[in-house]
PDB file of C-alpha atoms in Angstrom:
ATOM      1  CA  MET A  29     143.638  91.094  92.626  1.00 85.00           C
ATOM      2  CA  LYS A  30     140.509  89.564  91.163  1.00 92.00           C
ATOM      3  CA  ASN A  31     139.017  90.004  87.684  1.00 94.00           C
ATOM      4  CA  ILE A  32     135.241  89.834  87.463  1.00 96.00           C
ATOM      5  CA  VAL A  33     132.947  90.353  84.470  1.00 96.00           C
ATOM      6  CA  LEU A  34     129.448  91.747  84.972  1.00 96.00           C
ATOM      7  CA  TYR A  35     126.932  90.959  82.242  1.00 92.00           C
ATOM      8  CA  GLY A  36     123.387  91.962  81.438  1.00 91.00           C
ATOM      9  CA  ALA A  37     121.339  92.833  78.380  1.00 90.00           C
ATOM     10  CA  PRO A  38     120.772  96.531  77.558  1.00 88.00           C
ATOM     11  CA  GLY A  39     118.568  97.860  80.365  1.00 90.00           C
ATOM     12  CA  ALA A  40     119.604  95.228  82.908  1.00 93.00           C
ATOM     13  CA  GLY A  41     121.385  97.874  84.972  1.00 91.00           C
ATOM     14  CA  LYS A  42     124.896  96.477  84.735  1.00 91.00           C
ATOM     15  CA  GLY A  43     126.454  99.935  84.376  1.00 89.00           C
ATOM     16  CA  THR A  44     124.708 101.221  87.480  1.00 92.00           C
ATOM     17  CA  GLN A  45     125.487  98.089  89.471  1.00 95.00           C
ATOM     18  CA  ALA A  46     129.129  97.993  88.327  1.00 94.00           C
ATOM     19  CA  ALA A  47     129.598 101.583  89.484  1.00 92.00           C
ATOM     20  CA  LEU A  48     128.007 100.829  92.872  1.00 95.00           C
ATOM     21  CA  LEU A  49     130.153  97.731  93.347  1.00 95.00           C
ATOM     22  CA  ALA A  50     133.309  99.587  92.302  1.00 92.00           C
ATOM     23  CA  GLU A  51     132.676 102.254  94.926  1.00 91.00           C
ATOM     24  CA  LYS A  52     131.769  99.835  97.718  1.00 93.00           C
ATOM     25  CA  PHE A  53     134.625  97.386  97.151  1.00 92.00           C
ATOM     26  CA  ASN A  54     137.231  99.830  95.784  1.00 88.00           C
ATOM     27  CA  LEU A  55     137.349  98.148  92.376  1.00 90.00           C
ATOM     28  CA  MET A  56     138.593  99.475  89.074  1.00 88.00           C
ATOM     29  CA  HIS A  57     135.498  99.821  86.872  1.00 90.00           C
ATOM     30  CA  LEU A  58     136.207  99.144  83.210  1.00 90.00           C
ATOM     31  CA  SER A  59     133.234  99.988  81.002  1.00 86.00           C
ATOM     32  CA  THR A  60     133.998  99.855  77.291  1.00 83.00           C
ATOM     33  CA  GLY A  61     130.664 101.576  76.637  1.00 80.00           C
ATOM     34  CA  GLU A  62     131.614 104.523  78.840  1.00 84.00           C
ATOM     35  CA  MET A  63     135.102 104.629  77.324  1.00 83.00           C
ATOM     36  CA  LEU A  64     133.652 104.763  73.824  1.00 85.00           C
ATOM     37  CA  ARG A  65     130.991 107.332  74.720  1.00 85.00           C
ATOM     38  CA  ALA A  66     133.733 109.508  76.226  1.00 84.00           C
ATOM     39  CA  GLU A  67     135.686 109.296  72.960  1.00 84.00           C
ATOM     40  CA  VAL A  68     132.559 110.353  71.031  1.00 88.00           C
ATOM     41  CA  ALA A  69     131.824 113.228  73.425  1.00 88.00           C
ATOM     42  CA  GLN A  70     135.410 114.469  73.166  1.00 87.00           C
ATOM     43  CA  GLY A  71     135.301 114.302  69.377  1.00 88.00           C
ATOM     44  CA  THR A  72     138.495 112.255  69.106  1.00 85.00           C
ATOM     45  CA  SER A  73     139.407 110.479  65.902  1.00 83.00           C
ATOM     46  CA  LEU A  74     138.344 107.207  67.512  1.00 82.00           C
ATOM     47  CA  GLY A  75     135.076 108.800  68.634  1.00 84.00           C
ATOM     48  CA  GLN A  76     134.342 109.920  65.094  1.00 87.00           C
ATOM     49  CA  ARG A  77     134.989 106.392  63.847  1.00 84.00           C
ATOM     50  CA  VAL A  78     132.593 104.720  66.275  1.00 86.00           C
ATOM     51  CA  LYS A  79     129.834 107.356  66.609  1.00 88.00           C
ATOM     52  CA  GLY A  80     127.660 106.019  63.792  1.00 86.00           C
ATOM     53  CA  ILE A  81     128.247 102.408  64.813  1.00 84.00           C
ATOM     54  CA  MET A  82     127.045 103.065  68.346  1.00 83.00           C
ATOM     55  CA  GLU A  83     124.023 105.106  67.240  1.00 81.00           C
ATOM     56  CA  ARG A  84     122.871 102.160  65.087  1.00 81.00           C
ATOM     57  CA  GLY A  85     123.198  99.849  68.095  1.00 74.00           C
ATOM     58  CA  ASP A  86     125.917  97.756  66.421  1.00 79.00           C
ATOM     59  CA  LEU A  87     128.934  96.337  68.245  1.00 75.00           C
ATOM     60  CA  VAL A  88     132.227  98.197  67.842  1.00 82.00           C
ATOM     61  CA  GLY A  89     135.075  96.191  66.281  1.00 83.00           C
ATOM     62  CA  ASP A  90     137.171  93.882  68.459  1.00 84.00           C
ATOM     63  CA  ASP A  91     140.419  95.675  67.608  1.00 83.00           C
ATOM     64  CA  ILE A  92     139.131  98.995  68.972  1.00 84.00           C
ATOM     65  CA  VAL A  93     137.638  97.516  72.135  1.00 85.00           C
ATOM     66  CA  LEU A  94     140.690  95.399  72.935  1.00 83.00           C
ATOM     67  CA  SER A  95     143.018  98.362  72.502  1.00 81.00           C
ATOM     68  CA  LEU A  96     140.997 100.304  75.103  1.00 81.00           C
ATOM     69  CA  ILE A  97     141.040  97.370  77.529  1.00 85.00           C
ATOM     70  CA  ASP A  98     144.744  96.723  77.012  1.00 83.00           C
ATOM     71  CA  LYS A  99     145.568 100.372  77.714  1.00 80.00           C
ATOM     72  CA  ALA A 100     143.458 100.375  80.894  1.00 82.00           C
ATOM     73  CA  LEU A 101     145.015  97.135  82.176  1.00 84.00           C
ATOM     74  CA  THR A 102     148.497  98.506  81.616  1.00 82.00           C
ATOM     75  CA  ALA A 103     147.671 101.624  83.627  1.00 75.00           C
ATOM     76  CA  ASN A 104     146.092  99.572  86.424  1.00 71.00           C
ATOM     77  CA  LEU A 105     149.040  97.198  86.796  1.00 67.00           C
ATOM     78  CA  ALA A 106     151.440 100.144  86.755  1.00 61.00           C
ATOM     79  CA  GLY A 107     149.627 101.543  89.780  1.00 56.00           C
ATOM     80  CA  GLU A 108     148.602 104.726  88.016  1.00 49.00           C
ATOM     81  CA  PRO A 109     145.858 106.797  89.716  1.00 47.00           C
ATOM     82  CA  ARG A 110     142.377 105.868  88.518  1.00 48.00           C
ATOM     83  CA  ASP A 111     141.243 109.493  88.414  1.00 49.00           C
ATOM     84  CA  GLU A 112     142.374 112.990  89.389  1.00 48.00           C
ATOM     85  CA  TRP A 113     140.812 112.657  92.851  1.00 46.00           C
ATOM     86  CA  ASP A 114     142.729 109.457  93.540  1.00 55.00           C
ATOM     87  CA  GLU A 115     145.990 111.308  92.951  1.00 57.00           C
ATOM     88  CA  HIS A 116     144.768 114.404  94.827  1.00 57.00           C
ATOM     89  CA  ARG A 117     143.959 112.378  97.947  1.00 53.00           C
ATOM     90  CA  ARG A 118     147.376 110.738  97.814  1.00 55.00           C
ATOM     91  CA  GLN A 119     149.235 114.040  97.468  1.00 66.00           C
ATOM     92  CA  ARG A 120     147.283 115.623 100.328  1.00 63.00           C
ATOM     93  CA  ALA A 121     148.161 112.681 102.569  1.00 58.00           C
ATOM     94  CA  ILE A 122     151.857 113.086 101.726  1.00 65.00           C
ATOM     95  CA  GLU A 123     151.714 116.851 102.403  1.00 72.00           C
ATOM     96  CA  ASN A 124     150.122 116.172 105.792  1.00 68.00           C
ATOM     97  CA  GLY A 125     152.972 113.869 106.741  1.00 69.00           C
ATOM     98  CA  GLN A 126     150.891 110.734 106.646  1.00 58.00           C
ATOM     99  CA  ASN A 127     152.422 107.413 105.755  1.00 59.00           C
ATOM    100  CA  VAL A 128     151.180 106.531 102.302  1.00 51.00           C
ATOM    101  CA  ALA A 129     151.347 102.857 101.511  1.00 52.00           C
ATOM    102  CA  GLU A 130     152.318 101.691  98.076  1.00 52.00           C
ATOM    103  CA  ARG A 131     149.272 101.584  95.848  1.00 52.00           C
ATOM    104  CA  LYS A 132     147.618  98.216  95.877  1.00 63.00           C
ATOM    105  CA  VAL A 133     146.595  97.047  92.439  1.00 71.00           C
ATOM    106  CA  PRO A 134     142.792  97.010  92.680  1.00 81.00           C
ATOM    107  CA  SER A 135     140.582  94.194  91.543  1.00 89.00           C
ATOM    108  CA  ILE A 136     138.732  94.903  88.301  1.00 92.00           C
ATOM    109  CA  ILE A 137     135.082  94.710  87.373  1.00 94.00           C
ATOM    110  CA  PHE A 138     134.536  94.543  83.615  1.00 93.00           C
ATOM    111  CA  ASP A 139     131.222  96.100  82.646  1.00 90.00           C
ATOM    112  CA  GLY A 140     129.699  94.171  79.726  1.00 77.00           C
ATOM    113  CA  PHE A 141     132.986  93.024  78.224  1.00 87.00           C
ATOM    114  CA  PRO A 142     133.793  90.734  76.469  1.00 90.00           C
ATOM    115  CA  ARG A 143     130.730  90.890  74.190  1.00 84.00           C
ATOM    116  CA  THR A 144     131.562  88.062  71.804  1.00 87.00           C
ATOM    117  CA  VAL A 145     133.187  84.665  72.147  1.00 90.00           C
ATOM    118  CA  GLN A 146     136.073  85.956  70.041  1.00 89.00           C
ATOM    119  CA  GLN A 147     136.572  88.853  72.470  1.00 89.00           C
ATOM    120  CA  ALA A 148     136.493  86.378  75.371  1.00 93.00           C
ATOM    121  CA  GLN A 149     139.268  84.382  73.746  1.00 92.00           C
ATOM    122  CA  MET A 150     141.246  87.537  73.011  1.00 89.00           C
ATOM    123  CA  LEU A 151     140.868  88.644  76.643  1.00 91.00           C
ATOM    124  CA  GLU A 152     142.273  85.298  77.772  1.00 92.00           C
ATOM    125  CA  PHE A 153     145.317  85.952  75.603  1.00 89.00           C
ATOM    126  CA  VAL A 154     145.734  89.468  77.051  1.00 88.00           C
ATOM    127  CA  PHE A 155     145.455  88.023  80.562  1.00 90.00           C
ATOM    128  CA  SER A 156     147.957  85.241  79.871  1.00 89.00           C
ATOM    129  CA  ARG A 157     150.583  87.789  78.809  1.00 86.00           C
ATOM    130  CA  ARG A 158     150.203  89.456  82.201  1.00 85.00           C
ATOM    131  CA  GLN A 159     149.871  86.230  84.235  1.00 87.00           C
ATOM    132  CA  MET A 160     146.297  87.150  85.106  1.00 89.00           C
ATOM    133  CA  ARG A 161     143.099  85.126  85.053  1.00 91.00           C
ATOM    134  CA  LEU A 162     139.350  85.660  85.072  1.00 94.00           C
ATOM    135  CA  ASP A 163     137.805  84.760  88.426  1.00 95.00           C
ATOM    136  CA  ALA A 164     134.062  85.015  87.847  1.00 96.00           C
ATOM    137  CA  VAL A 165     131.381  86.019  85.342  1.00 96.00           C
ATOM    138  CA  ILE A 166     128.138  87.401  86.791  1.00 97.00           C
ATOM    139  CA  SER A 167     124.994  87.658  84.686  1.00 95.00           C
ATOM    140  CA  ILE A 168     122.160  89.983  85.742  1.00 96.00           C
ATOM    141  CA  ASP A 169     119.002  88.330  84.426  1.00 95.00           C
ATOM    142  CA  VAL A 170     115.975  90.521  83.545  1.00 94.00           C
ATOM    143  CA  ASN A 171     112.989  89.616  81.323  1.00 92.00           C
ATOM    144  CA  ARG A 172     112.655  91.307  77.917  1.00 90.00           C
ATOM    145  CA  ASP A 173     109.546  93.397  78.675  1.00 90.00           C
ATOM    146  CA  GLU A 174     111.210  94.870  81.748  1.00 92.00           C
ATOM    147  CA  LEU A 175     114.388  95.588  79.756  1.00 92.00           C
ATOM    148  CA  ILE A 176     112.428  97.598  77.165  1.00 89.00           C
ATOM    149  CA  ARG A 177     110.581  99.514  79.880  1.00 89.00           C
ATOM    150  CA  ARG A 178     113.841 100.415  81.617  1.00 89.00           C
ATOM    151  CA  ILE A 179     115.514 101.546  78.390  1.00 88.00           C
ATOM    152  CA  HIS A 180     112.618 103.905  77.609  1.00 84.00           C
ATOM    153  CA  GLU A 181     112.760 105.232  81.160  1.00 84.00           C
ATOM    154  CA  ARG A 182     116.525 105.794  80.862  1.00 80.00           C
ATOM    155  CA  ALA A 183     116.063 107.578  77.534  1.00 74.00           C
ATOM    156  CA  ALA A 184     113.841 110.169  79.186  1.00 73.00           C
ATOM    157  CA  ILE A 185     116.630 110.937  81.652  1.00 74.00           C
ATOM    158  CA  SER A 186     119.924 110.524  79.801  1.00 66.00           C
ATOM    159  CA  ASN A 187     118.852 111.221  76.185  1.00 62.00           C
ATOM    160  CA  ARG A 188     121.317 108.601  74.949  1.00 60.00           C
ATOM    161  CA  ALA A 189     121.041 108.298  71.158  1.00 55.00           C
ATOM    162  CA  ASP A 190     120.922 104.494  71.322  1.00 55.00           C
ATOM    163  CA  ASP A 191     117.971 104.573  73.785  1.00 53.00           C
ATOM    164  CA  ASN A 192     115.591 106.804  71.833  1.00 57.00           C
ATOM    165  CA  ASP A 193     114.418 104.693  68.906  1.00 71.00           C
ATOM    166  CA  ASP A 194     112.307 101.536  69.210  1.00 79.00           C
ATOM    167  CA  ALA A 195     113.959  99.923  66.199  1.00 81.00           C
ATOM    168  CA  THR A 196     117.413 100.598  67.665  1.00 82.00           C
ATOM    169  CA  ILE A 197     116.360  99.164  71.011  1.00 85.00           C
ATOM    170  CA  ARG A 198     115.073  95.982  69.386  1.00 86.00           C
ATOM    171  CA  HIS A 199     118.250  95.749  67.338  1.00 84.00           C
ATOM    172  CA  ARG A 200     120.442  96.116  70.428  1.00 85.00           C
ATOM    173  CA  LEU A 201     118.538  93.362  72.227  1.00 89.00           C
ATOM    174  CA  GLU A 202     118.795  91.134  69.164  1.00 89.00           C
ATOM    175  CA  GLU A 203     122.540  91.854  68.968  1.00 85.00           C
ATOM    176  CA  TYR A 204     122.860  90.838  72.601  1.00 87.00           C
ATOM    177  CA  GLU A 205     120.988  87.582  72.092  1.00 88.00           C
ATOM    178  CA  GLU A 206     122.841  86.716  68.897  1.00 88.00           C
ATOM    179  CA  LYS A 207     126.396  87.727  69.803  1.00 84.00           C
ATOM    180  CA  THR A 208     126.678  88.182  73.564  1.00 83.00           C
ATOM    181  CA  HIS A 209     124.438  85.440  74.955  1.00 86.00           C
ATOM    182  CA  PRO A 210     126.760  82.763  73.470  1.00 91.00           C
ATOM    183  CA  VAL A 211     129.553  84.221  75.633  1.00 93.00           C
ATOM    184  CA  LEU A 212     127.540  83.283  78.715  1.00 93.00           C
ATOM    185  CA  GLU A 213     127.315  79.715  77.433  1.00 94.00           C
ATOM    186  CA  TYR A 214     131.082  79.809  76.832  1.00 95.00           C
ATOM    187  CA  TYR A 215     131.726  80.794  80.449  1.00 96.00           C
ATOM    188  CA  LYS A 216     129.079  78.401  81.752  1.00 95.00           C
ATOM    189  CA  VAL A 217     131.066  75.511  80.337  1.00 94.00           C
ATOM    190  CA  SER A 218     134.190  76.804  82.090  1.00 92.00           C
ATOM    191  CA  GLY A 219     132.360  76.941  85.425  1.00 94.00           C
ATOM    192  CA  LEU A 220     132.836  80.696  85.871  1.00 96.00           C
ATOM    193  CA  LEU A 221     129.222  81.801  85.299  1.00 96.00           C
ATOM    194  CA  VAL A 222     126.940  82.864  88.149  1.00 96.00           C
ATOM    195  CA  SER A 223     123.435  84.242  87.480  1.00 95.00           C
ATOM    196  CA  ILE A 224     121.731  86.898  89.620  1.00 95.00           C
ATOM    197  CA  ASP A 225     118.053  87.901  89.540  1.00 96.00           C
ATOM    198  CA  GLY A 226     117.985  91.502  88.279  1.00 95.00           C
ATOM    199  CA  GLY A 227     114.254  92.049  88.770  1.00 90.00           C
ATOM    200  CA  GLY A 228     112.866  94.550  91.233  1.00 89.00           C
ATOM    201  CA  GLU A 229     114.516  97.692  92.567  1.00 92.00           C
ATOM    202  CA  ILE A 230     118.169  98.664  92.081  1.00 93.00           C
ATOM    203  CA  SER A 231     118.794  98.216  95.800  1.00 95.00           C
ATOM    204  CA  GLU A 232     117.443  94.658  95.746  1.00 96.00           C
ATOM    205  CA  THR A 233     119.736  93.626  92.906  1.00 96.00           C
ATOM    206  CA  ASN A 234     122.643  95.404  94.575  1.00 97.00           C
ATOM    207  CA  THR A 235     122.102  93.484  97.813  1.00 97.00           C
ATOM    208  CA  ARG A 236     122.290  90.193  95.922  1.00 96.00           C
ATOM    209  CA  LEU A 237     125.424  91.312  94.075  1.00 97.00           C
ATOM    210  CA  CYS A 238     127.165  92.577  97.208  1.00 97.00           C
ATOM    211  CA  SER A 239     126.622  89.253  98.936  1.00 96.00           C
ATOM    212  CA  LEU A 240     128.182  87.454  95.983  1.00 96.00           C
ATOM    213  CA  MET A 241     131.083  89.934  95.691  1.00 96.00           C
ATOM    214  CA  GLU A 242     131.946  89.533  99.388  1.00 94.00           C
ATOM    215  CA  HIS A 243     132.317  85.825  98.756  1.00 92.00           C
ATOM    216  CA  LEU A 244     134.378  86.311  95.574  1.00 93.00           C
ATOM    217  CA  LEU A 245     136.746  88.877  97.131  1.00 91.00           C
ATOM    218  CA  ARG A 246     137.139  87.037 100.446  1.00 84.00           C
ATOM    219  CA  ASP A 247     140.501  85.464  99.524  1.00 68.00           C
ATOM    220  CA  GLU A 248     141.921  88.601  97.898  1.00 59.00           C
TER     221      GLU A 248
END
């Protein structure tokens, strides 16, 4: 299995691209943002804790994020189904008398995590306990004006609370530059960083990413 991190500032399209790559290459898609938004939507105790933080555009604490990642990694390595349809397809195959191979542990694409250098170091520790390693870090590069335009466009569709306010958008971009951009420098030094042009249409960026992913997953 391979472990790949996909980066991009808010509006770069990393969530969309991660989902497309996960489907095409049968990857496990780990998005801490989606995990946290699900907790908020479900009204869990964790969701109540982080709701205000996320609406302000601030980063959620490392302890919360790492606990979500650790739980997901444990499930993945245990070969647990990734969703109800994964298990449904498997059961139907068994009922139809088909030979069902043992579940292969899928490669993982991390969507926008780790977000700080400290989280990157903590992830290395989590990996070391499981004899895992990070294989590549991909950055989707988009200029600031285009990022703001895309966020406003997304707000009109999804009505995400953190997309609706100009001050919050600016704050999120500043948070990315201040806290997340240094992570890219951290991985650049380690030789893991690869940058991809994220300008243009979704399909154009996806073509570039797919070409890179085919190379990264070739030896899997």
